[in-house]
Short mmCIF file of C-alpha atoms and ligand atoms in Angstrom, two decimals:
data_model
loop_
_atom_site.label_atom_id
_atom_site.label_comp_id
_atom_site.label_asym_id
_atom_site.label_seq_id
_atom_site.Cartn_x
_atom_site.Cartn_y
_atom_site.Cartn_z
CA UNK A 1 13.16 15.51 -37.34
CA UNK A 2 14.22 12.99 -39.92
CA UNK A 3 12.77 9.53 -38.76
CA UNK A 4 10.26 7.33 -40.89
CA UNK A 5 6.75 7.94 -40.49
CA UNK A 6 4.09 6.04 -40.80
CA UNK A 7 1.63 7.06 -43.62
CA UNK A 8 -2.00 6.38 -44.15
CA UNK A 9 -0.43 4.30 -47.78
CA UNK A 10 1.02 1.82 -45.05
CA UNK A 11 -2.05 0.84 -43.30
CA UNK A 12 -2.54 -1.92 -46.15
CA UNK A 13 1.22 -2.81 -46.57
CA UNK A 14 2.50 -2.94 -42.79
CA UNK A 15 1.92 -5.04 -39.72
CA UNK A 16 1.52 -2.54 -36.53
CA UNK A 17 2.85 -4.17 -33.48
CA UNK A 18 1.87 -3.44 -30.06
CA UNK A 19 3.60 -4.42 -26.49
CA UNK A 20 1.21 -6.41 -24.27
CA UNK A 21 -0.63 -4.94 -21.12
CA UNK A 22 -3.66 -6.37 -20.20
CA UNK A 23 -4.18 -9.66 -21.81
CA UNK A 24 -8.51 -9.16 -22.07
CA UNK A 25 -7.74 -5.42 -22.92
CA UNK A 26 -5.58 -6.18 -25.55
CA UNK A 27 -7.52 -8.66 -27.81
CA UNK A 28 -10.24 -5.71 -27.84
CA UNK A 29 -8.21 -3.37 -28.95
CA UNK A 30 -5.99 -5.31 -31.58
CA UNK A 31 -10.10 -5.60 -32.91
CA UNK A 32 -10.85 -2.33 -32.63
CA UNK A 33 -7.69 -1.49 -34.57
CA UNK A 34 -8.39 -4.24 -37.11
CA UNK A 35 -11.73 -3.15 -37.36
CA UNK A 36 -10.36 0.08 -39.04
CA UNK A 37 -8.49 -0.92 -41.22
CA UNK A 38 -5.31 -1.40 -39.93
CA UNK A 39 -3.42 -4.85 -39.54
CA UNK A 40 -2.06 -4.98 -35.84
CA UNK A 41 -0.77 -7.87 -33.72
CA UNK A 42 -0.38 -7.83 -30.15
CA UNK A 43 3.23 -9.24 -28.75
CA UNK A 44 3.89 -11.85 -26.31
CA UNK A 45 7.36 -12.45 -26.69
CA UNK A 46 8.80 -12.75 -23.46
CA UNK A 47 11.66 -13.82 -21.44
CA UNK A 48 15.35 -13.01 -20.71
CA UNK A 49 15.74 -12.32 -24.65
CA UNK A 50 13.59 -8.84 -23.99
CA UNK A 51 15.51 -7.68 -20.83
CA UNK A 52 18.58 -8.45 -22.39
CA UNK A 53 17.66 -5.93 -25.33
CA UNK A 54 16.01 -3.39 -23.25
CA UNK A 55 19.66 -3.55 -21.41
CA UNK A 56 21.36 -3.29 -24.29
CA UNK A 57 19.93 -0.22 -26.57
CA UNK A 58 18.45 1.98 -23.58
CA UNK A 59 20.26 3.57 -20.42
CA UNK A 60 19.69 1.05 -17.35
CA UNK A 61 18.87 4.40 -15.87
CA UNK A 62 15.76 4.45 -18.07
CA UNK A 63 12.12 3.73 -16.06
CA UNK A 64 12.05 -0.27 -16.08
CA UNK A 65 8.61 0.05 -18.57
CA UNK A 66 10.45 1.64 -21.46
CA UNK A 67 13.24 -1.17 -21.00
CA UNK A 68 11.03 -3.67 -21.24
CA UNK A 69 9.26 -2.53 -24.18
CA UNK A 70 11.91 -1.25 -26.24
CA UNK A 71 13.39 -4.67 -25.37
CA UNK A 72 10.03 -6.60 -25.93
CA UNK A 73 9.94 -4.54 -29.46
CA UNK A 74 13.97 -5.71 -30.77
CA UNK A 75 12.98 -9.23 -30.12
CA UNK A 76 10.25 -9.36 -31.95
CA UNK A 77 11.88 -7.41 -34.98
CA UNK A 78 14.89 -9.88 -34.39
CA UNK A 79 12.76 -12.96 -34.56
CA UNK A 80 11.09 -12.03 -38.07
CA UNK A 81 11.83 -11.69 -41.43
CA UNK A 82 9.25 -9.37 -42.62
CA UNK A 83 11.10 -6.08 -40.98
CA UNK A 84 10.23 -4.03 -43.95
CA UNK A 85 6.83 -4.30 -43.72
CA UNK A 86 6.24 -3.59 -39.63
CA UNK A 87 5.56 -0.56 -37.65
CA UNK A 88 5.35 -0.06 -34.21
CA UNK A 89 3.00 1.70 -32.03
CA UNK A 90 3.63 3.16 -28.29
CA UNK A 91 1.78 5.20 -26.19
CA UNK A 92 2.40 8.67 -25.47
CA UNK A 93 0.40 10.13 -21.93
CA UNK A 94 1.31 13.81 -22.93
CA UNK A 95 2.20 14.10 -19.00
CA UNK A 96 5.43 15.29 -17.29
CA UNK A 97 6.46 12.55 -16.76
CA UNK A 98 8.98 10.44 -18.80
CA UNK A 99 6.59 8.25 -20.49
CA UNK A 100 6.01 10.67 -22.65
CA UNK A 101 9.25 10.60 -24.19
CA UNK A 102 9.62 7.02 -24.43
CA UNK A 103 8.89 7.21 -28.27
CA UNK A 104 12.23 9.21 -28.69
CA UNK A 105 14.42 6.25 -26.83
CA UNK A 106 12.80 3.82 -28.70
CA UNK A 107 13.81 5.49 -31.77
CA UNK A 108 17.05 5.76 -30.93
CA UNK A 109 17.25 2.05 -30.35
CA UNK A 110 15.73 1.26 -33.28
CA UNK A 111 18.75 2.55 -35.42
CA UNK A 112 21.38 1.17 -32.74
CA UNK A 113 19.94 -2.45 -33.11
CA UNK A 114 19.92 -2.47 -36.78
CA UNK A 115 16.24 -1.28 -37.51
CA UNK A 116 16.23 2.41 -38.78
CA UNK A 117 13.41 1.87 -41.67
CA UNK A 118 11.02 0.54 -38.76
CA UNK A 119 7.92 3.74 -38.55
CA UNK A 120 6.95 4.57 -34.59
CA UNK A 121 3.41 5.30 -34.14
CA UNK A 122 2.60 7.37 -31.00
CA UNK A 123 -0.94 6.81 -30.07
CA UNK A 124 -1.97 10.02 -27.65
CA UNK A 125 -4.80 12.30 -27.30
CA UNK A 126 -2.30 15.15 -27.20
CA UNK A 127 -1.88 16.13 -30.11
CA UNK A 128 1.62 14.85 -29.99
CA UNK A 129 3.36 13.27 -33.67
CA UNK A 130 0.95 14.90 -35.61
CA UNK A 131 2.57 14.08 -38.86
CA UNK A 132 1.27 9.95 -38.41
CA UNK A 133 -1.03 8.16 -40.55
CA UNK A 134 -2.64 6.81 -37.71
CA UNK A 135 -5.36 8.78 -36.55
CA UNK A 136 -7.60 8.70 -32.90
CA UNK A 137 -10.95 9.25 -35.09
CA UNK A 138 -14.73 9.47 -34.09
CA UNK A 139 -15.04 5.62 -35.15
CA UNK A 140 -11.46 4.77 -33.78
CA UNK A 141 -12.35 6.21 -30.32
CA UNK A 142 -16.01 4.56 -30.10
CA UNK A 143 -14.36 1.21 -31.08
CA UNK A 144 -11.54 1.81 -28.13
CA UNK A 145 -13.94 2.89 -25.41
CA UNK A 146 -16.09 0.08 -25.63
CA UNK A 147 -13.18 -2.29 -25.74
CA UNK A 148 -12.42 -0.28 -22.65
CA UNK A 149 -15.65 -0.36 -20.84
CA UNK A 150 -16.12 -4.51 -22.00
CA UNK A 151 -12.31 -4.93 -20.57
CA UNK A 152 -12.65 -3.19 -17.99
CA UNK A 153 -16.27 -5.29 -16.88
CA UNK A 154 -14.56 -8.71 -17.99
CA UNK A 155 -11.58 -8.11 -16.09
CA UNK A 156 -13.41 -7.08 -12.68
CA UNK A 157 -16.68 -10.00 -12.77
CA UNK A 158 -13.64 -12.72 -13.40
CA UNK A 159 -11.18 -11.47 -10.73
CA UNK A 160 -14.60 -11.45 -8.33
CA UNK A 161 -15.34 -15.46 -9.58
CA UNK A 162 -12.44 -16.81 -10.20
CA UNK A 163 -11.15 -17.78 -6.55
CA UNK A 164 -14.16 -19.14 -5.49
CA UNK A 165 -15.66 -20.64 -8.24
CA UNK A 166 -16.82 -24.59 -7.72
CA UNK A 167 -16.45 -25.89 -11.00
CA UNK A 168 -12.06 -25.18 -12.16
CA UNK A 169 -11.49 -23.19 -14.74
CA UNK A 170 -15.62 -22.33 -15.53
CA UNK A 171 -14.73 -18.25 -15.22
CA UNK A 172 -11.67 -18.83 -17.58
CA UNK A 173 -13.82 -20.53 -19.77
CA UNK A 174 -16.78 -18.10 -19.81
CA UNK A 175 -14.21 -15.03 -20.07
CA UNK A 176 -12.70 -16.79 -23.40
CA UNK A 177 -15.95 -16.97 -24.79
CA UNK A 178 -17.05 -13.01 -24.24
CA UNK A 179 -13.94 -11.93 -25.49
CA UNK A 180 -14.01 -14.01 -28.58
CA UNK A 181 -17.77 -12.87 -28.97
CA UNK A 182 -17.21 -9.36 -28.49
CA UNK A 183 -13.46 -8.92 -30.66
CA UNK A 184 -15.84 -10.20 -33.24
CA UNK A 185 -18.62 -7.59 -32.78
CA UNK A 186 -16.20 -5.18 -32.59
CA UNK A 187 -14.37 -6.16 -35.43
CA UNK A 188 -17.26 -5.69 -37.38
CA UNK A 189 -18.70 -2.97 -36.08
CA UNK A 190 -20.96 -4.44 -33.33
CA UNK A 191 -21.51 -3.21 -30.00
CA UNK A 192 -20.74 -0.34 -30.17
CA UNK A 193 -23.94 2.26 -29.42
CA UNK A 194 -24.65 2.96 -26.07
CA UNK A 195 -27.51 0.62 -26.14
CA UNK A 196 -25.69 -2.41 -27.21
CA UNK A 197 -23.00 -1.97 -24.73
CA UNK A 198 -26.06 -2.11 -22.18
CA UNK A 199 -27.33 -5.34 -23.62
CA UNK A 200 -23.77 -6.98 -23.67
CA UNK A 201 -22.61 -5.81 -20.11
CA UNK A 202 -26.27 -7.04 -19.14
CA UNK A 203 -25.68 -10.34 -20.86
CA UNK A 204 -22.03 -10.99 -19.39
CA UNK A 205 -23.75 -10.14 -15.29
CA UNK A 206 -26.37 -12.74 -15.87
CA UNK A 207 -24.40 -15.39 -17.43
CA UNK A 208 -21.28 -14.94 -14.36
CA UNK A 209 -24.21 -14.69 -12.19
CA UNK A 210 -24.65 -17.97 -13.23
CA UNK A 211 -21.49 -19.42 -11.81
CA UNK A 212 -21.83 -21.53 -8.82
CA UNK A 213 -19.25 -20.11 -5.91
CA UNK A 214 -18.05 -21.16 -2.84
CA UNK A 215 -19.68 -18.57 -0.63
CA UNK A 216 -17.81 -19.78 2.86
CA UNK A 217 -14.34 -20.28 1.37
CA UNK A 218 -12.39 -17.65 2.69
CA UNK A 219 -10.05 -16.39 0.67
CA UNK A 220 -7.70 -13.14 1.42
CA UNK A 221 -8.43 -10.49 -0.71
CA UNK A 222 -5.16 -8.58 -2.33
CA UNK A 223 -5.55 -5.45 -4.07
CA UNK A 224 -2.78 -4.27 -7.31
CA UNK A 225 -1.89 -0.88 -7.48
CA UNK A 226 1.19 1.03 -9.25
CA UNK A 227 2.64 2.46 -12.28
CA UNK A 228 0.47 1.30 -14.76
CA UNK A 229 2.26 -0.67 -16.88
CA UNK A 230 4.11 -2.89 -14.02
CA UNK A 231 0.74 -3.02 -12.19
CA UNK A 232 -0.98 -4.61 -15.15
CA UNK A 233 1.41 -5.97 -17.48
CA UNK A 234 2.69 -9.68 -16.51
CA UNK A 235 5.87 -8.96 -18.43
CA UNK A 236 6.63 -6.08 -15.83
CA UNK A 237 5.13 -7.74 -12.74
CA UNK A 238 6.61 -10.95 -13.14
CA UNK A 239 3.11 -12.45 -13.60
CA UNK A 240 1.68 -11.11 -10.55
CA UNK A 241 -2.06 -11.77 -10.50
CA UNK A 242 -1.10 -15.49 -11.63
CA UNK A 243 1.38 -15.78 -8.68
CA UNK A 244 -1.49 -14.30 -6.05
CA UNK A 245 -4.00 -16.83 -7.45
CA UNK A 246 -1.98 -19.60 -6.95
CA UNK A 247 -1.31 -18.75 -3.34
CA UNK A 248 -5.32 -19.03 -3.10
CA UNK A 249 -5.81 -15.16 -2.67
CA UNK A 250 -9.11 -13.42 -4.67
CA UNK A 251 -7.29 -10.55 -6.26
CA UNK A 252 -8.69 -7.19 -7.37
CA UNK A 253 -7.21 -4.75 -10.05
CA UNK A 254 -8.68 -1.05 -10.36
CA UNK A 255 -9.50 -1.12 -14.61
CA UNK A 256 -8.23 1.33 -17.24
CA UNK A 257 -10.98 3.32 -16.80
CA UNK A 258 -9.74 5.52 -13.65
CA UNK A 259 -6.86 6.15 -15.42
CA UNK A 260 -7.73 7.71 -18.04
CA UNK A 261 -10.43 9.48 -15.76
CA UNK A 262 -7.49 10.70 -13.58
CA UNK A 263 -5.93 12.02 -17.00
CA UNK A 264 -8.86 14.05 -18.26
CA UNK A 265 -9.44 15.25 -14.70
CA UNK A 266 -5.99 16.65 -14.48
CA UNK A 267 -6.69 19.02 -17.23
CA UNK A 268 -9.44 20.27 -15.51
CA UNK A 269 -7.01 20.48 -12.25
CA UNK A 270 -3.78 21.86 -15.55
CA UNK A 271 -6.84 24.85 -15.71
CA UNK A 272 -8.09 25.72 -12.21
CA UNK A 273 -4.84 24.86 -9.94
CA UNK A 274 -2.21 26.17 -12.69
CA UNK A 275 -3.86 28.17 -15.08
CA UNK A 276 -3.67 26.44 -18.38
CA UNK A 277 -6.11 27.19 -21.06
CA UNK A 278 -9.81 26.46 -20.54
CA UNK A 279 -10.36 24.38 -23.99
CA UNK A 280 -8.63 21.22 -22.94
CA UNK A 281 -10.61 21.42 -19.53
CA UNK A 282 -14.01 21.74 -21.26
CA UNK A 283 -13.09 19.11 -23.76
CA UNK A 284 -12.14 16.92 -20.96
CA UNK A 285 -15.77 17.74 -18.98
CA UNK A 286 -17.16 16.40 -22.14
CA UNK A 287 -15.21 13.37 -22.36
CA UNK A 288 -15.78 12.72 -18.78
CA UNK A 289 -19.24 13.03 -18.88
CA UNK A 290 -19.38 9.89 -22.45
CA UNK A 291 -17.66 7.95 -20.03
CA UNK A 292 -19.52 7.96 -17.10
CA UNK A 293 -22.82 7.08 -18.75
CA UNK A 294 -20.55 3.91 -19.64
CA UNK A 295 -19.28 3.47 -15.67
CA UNK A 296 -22.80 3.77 -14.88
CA UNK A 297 -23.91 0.72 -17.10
CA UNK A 298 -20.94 -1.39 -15.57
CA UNK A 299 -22.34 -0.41 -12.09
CA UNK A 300 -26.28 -0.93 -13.29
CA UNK A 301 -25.38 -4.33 -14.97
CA UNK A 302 -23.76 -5.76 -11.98
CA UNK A 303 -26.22 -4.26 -9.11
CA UNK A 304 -28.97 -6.64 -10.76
CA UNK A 305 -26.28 -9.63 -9.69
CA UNK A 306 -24.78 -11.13 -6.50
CA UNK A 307 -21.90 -9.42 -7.17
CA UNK A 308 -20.51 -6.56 -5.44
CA UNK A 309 -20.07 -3.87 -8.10
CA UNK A 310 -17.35 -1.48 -8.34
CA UNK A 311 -17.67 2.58 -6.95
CA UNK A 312 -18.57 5.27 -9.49
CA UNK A 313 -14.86 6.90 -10.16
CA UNK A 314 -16.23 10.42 -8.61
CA UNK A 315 -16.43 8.47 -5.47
CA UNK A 316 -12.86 6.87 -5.98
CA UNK A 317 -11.62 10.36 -6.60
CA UNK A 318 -12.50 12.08 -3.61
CA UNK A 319 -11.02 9.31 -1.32
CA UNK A 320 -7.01 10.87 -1.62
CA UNK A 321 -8.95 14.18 -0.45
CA UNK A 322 -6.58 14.57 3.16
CA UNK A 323 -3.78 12.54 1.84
CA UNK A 324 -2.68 13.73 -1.72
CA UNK A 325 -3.46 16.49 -3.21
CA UNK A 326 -5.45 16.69 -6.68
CA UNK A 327 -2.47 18.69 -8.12
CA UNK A 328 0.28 16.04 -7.68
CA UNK A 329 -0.31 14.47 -11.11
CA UNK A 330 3.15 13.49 -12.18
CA UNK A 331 3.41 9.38 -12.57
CA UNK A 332 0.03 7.91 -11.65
CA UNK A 333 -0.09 10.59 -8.86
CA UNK A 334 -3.29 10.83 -6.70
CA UNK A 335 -4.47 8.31 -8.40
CA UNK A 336 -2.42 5.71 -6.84
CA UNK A 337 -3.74 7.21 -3.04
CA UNK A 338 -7.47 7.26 -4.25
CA UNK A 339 -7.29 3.42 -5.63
CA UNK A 340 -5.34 2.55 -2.63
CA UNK A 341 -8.39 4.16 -0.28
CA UNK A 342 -10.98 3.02 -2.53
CA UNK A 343 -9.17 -0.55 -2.38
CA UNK A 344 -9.20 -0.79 1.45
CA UNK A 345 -12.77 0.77 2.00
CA UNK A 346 -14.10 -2.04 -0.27
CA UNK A 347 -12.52 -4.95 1.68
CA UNK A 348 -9.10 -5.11 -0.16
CA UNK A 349 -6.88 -4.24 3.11
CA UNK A 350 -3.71 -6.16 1.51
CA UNK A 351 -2.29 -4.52 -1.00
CA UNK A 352 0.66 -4.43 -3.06
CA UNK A 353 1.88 -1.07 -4.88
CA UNK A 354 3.88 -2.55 -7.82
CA UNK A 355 7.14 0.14 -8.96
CA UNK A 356 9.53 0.57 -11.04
CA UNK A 357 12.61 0.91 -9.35
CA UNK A 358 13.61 4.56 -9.34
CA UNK A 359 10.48 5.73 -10.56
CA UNK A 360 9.88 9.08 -8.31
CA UNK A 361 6.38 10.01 -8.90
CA UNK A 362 5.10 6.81 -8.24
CA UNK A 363 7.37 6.17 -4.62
CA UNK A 364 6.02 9.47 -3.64
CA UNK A 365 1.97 8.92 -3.91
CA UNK A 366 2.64 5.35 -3.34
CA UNK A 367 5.30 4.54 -0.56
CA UNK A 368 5.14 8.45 0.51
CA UNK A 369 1.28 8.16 1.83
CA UNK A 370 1.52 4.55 2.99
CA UNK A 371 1.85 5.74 6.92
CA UNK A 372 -0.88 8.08 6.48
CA UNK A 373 -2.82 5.61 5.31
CA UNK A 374 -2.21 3.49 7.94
CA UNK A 375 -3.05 6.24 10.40
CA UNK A 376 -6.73 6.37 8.68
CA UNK A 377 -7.38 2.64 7.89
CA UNK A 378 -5.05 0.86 10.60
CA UNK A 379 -6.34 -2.56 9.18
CA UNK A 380 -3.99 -1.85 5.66
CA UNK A 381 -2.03 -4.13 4.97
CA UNK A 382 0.47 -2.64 2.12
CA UNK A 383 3.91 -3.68 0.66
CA UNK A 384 6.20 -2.10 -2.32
CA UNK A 385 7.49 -4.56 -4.61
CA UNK A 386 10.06 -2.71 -6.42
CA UNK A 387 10.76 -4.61 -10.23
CA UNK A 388 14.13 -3.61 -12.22
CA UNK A 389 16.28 -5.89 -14.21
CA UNK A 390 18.40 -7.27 -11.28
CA UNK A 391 15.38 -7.67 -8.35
CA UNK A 392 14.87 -11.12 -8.63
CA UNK A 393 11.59 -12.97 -8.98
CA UNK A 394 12.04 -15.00 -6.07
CA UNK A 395 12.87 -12.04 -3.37
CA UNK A 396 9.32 -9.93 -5.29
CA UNK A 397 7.64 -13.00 -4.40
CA UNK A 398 9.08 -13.77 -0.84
CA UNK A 399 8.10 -10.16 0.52
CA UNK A 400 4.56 -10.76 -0.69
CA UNK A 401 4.30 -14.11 0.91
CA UNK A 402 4.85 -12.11 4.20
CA UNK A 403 2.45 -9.79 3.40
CA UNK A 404 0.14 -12.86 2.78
CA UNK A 405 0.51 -14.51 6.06
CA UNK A 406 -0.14 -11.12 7.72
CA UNK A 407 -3.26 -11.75 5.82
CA UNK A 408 -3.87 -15.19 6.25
CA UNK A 409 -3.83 -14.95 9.80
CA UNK A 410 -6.28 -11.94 10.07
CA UNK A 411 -8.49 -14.23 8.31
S1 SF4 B 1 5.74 7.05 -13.87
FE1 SF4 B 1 7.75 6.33 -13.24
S2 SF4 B 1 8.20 4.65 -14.60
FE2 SF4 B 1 6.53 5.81 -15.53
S3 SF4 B 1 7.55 7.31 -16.86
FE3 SF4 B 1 7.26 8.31 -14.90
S4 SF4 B 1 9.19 7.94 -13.80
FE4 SF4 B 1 9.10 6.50 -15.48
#
């Protein structure tokens, strides 16, 4: 197809730009990236501007994600003069579902808007685009799971301190500093082994250990689920986990790691349920089994602490066992039952399954099993949000106040 690639000659010349998701996530892996060699900036750009775009080069039939980031993407290219000399880079889950197509529509837009010389990276472990000069290497892949499994920890020990901490703002505080210290490591090829990841994750338990918390405020606890770019980007959510915080509510967000444990058990699932070929399965038993000596260090780190550490994902997995089959994989697909389980068992009965509107998978294994849920775990307390261009911010935020007084009053 005749598009403009992005060649291993442009790592030095161009500026790779990347739509936001999870703010700690995200400094990582602009580090990682950095780290090897290429020049990458993370945007924030945010706004009416970026709807407004998405609107106007994509289909408002298109899933609400791809609007916003196509639209996040023509800003940004429309607020800089250096056009020439940027690439961008999108995701690509190799899945069924539309995501993995997104890279075509944002092509597309790029020549409506004005931008046809602009290169589109797709970064995927499918093999997809094989033709780009940026490659998912040995050292690029160590560099992005430990900015995974250090995002991941960062993100779970500050949403467990935050709404009860004594001293304001002493978790945000903390959190700035490991991130700082460890973009830095990783930028320069630090803490990365398997035994420096166990010192670091060691270090960050002790020091939020540290914290002094108010251990009889009660707080109610409010668990995120969803499509994974509205549950975790605040551009998609309409700032979600700040909204929940300032109602006084300790809020809990499953990390990236079960999802892409849900994606390398599905082609173990591809193998034995539909009979797809056994390589992919055996390379994803492999992969599984790198990542879980990392899960286990997040678990090890924080069982020496006060604070209640997460489940091992082969628990979490096992939970949508009676509700959702392990074959319906489309969207986030059992996943979204398992954390949803997982999120209840472990205290967090409220939750709130952020979708985009129209987005089938995800209203199937997330509104679909809500009453059979209920029917287990009659304590769940769960609400839809759905987020498109025309819900508004203050209806979203109305429907989870109700859900909060529900919880409020079980407290
Ligand atoms: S999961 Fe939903 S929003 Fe995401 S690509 Fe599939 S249909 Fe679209």
């Amino acid at each position: 197809m005749d598009y403009p690639r992005f060649t291993a000659e442009m790592r030095k010349t161009h500026t790779i730009l990347i739509p936001n998701m999870l703010d700690i996530h995200m400094r990582l892996f602009e580090n990682a990236l950095r780290g090897c060699g290429y020049n990458v900036e993370v945007l924030h750009n945010e706004g009416a501007s970026v709807v407004e775009e998405g609107l106007k080069y994509v289909h408002n039939d298109t899933c609400y994600p791809a609007l916003l980031v196509i639209g996040q993407f023509i800003d940004a290219l429309n607020h800089r003069n250096d056009v020439d000399k940027v690439a961008l880079l999108i995701t690509q889950t190799g899945g069924g579902c539309r995501a993995s197509n997104y890279i075509h529509l944002l092509r597309k837009a790029l020549v409506k808007a004005g931008y046809p010389q602009v290169p589109v990276i797709s970064l995927n472990a499918s093999n997809l685009e094989k033709d780009s000069g940026l490659k998912l290497n040995y050292t690029l892949i160590k560099k992005v799971v430990a900015a995974m499994t250090y995002g991941d920890f960062l993100m779970y020990i500050r949403n467990k301190c935050q709404t009860y901490e004594i001293k304001q703002g002493q978790t945000k505080e903390l959190t700035d500093y490991w991130v700082q210290k460890l973009s830095d490591e990783i930028d320069n090829n630090k803490g990365l082994s398997f035994h420096s990841i166990k010192k670091n994750l060691n270090l960050i338990a002790r020091d939020y250990d540290n914290i002094y918390l108010d251990t009889n405020k009660k707080a109610p606890k409010v668990g995120i689920v969803g499509e994974i770019y509205i549950k975790y980007a605040g551009l998609g959510n309409n700032h979600l986990e700040n909204f929940l915080l300032e109602q006084g509510a300790e809020v809990m967000v499953p990390g990236l790691y079960g999802f892409i444990f849900y994606c390398l058990y599905n082609s173990i699932y591809d193998h034995e349920f539909y009979g797809s070929g056994i390589t992919k399965s055996l390379v994803s038993r492999f992969l599984i089994y790198y990542l879980k000596r990392r899960e286990k260090l997040m678990i090890k780190a924080l069982e020496k602490t006060k604070i209640t550490p997460m489940k091992y994902f082969s628990e979490t997995k096992e939970l949508s066992n009676g509700v959702l089959s392990h074959g319906t994989k489309m969207g986030e697909g059992w996943l979204l039952t398992a954390e949803m389980m997982e999120l209840v068992e472990t205290g967090y009965e409220n939750i709130i399954c952020a979708q985009p509107f129209g987005c089938l998978p995800n209203h199937i294994c997330g509104k679909g099993v809500m009453k059979k849920i209920k029917e287990i775990h009659p304590d769940a307390n769960i609400v839809a949000i759905d987020y498109d261009p025309s819900a508004t911010k203050v209806n979203q935020e109305n429907r989870i106040k109700l859900m909060l007084a529900i919880a409020k009053e079980r407290l």
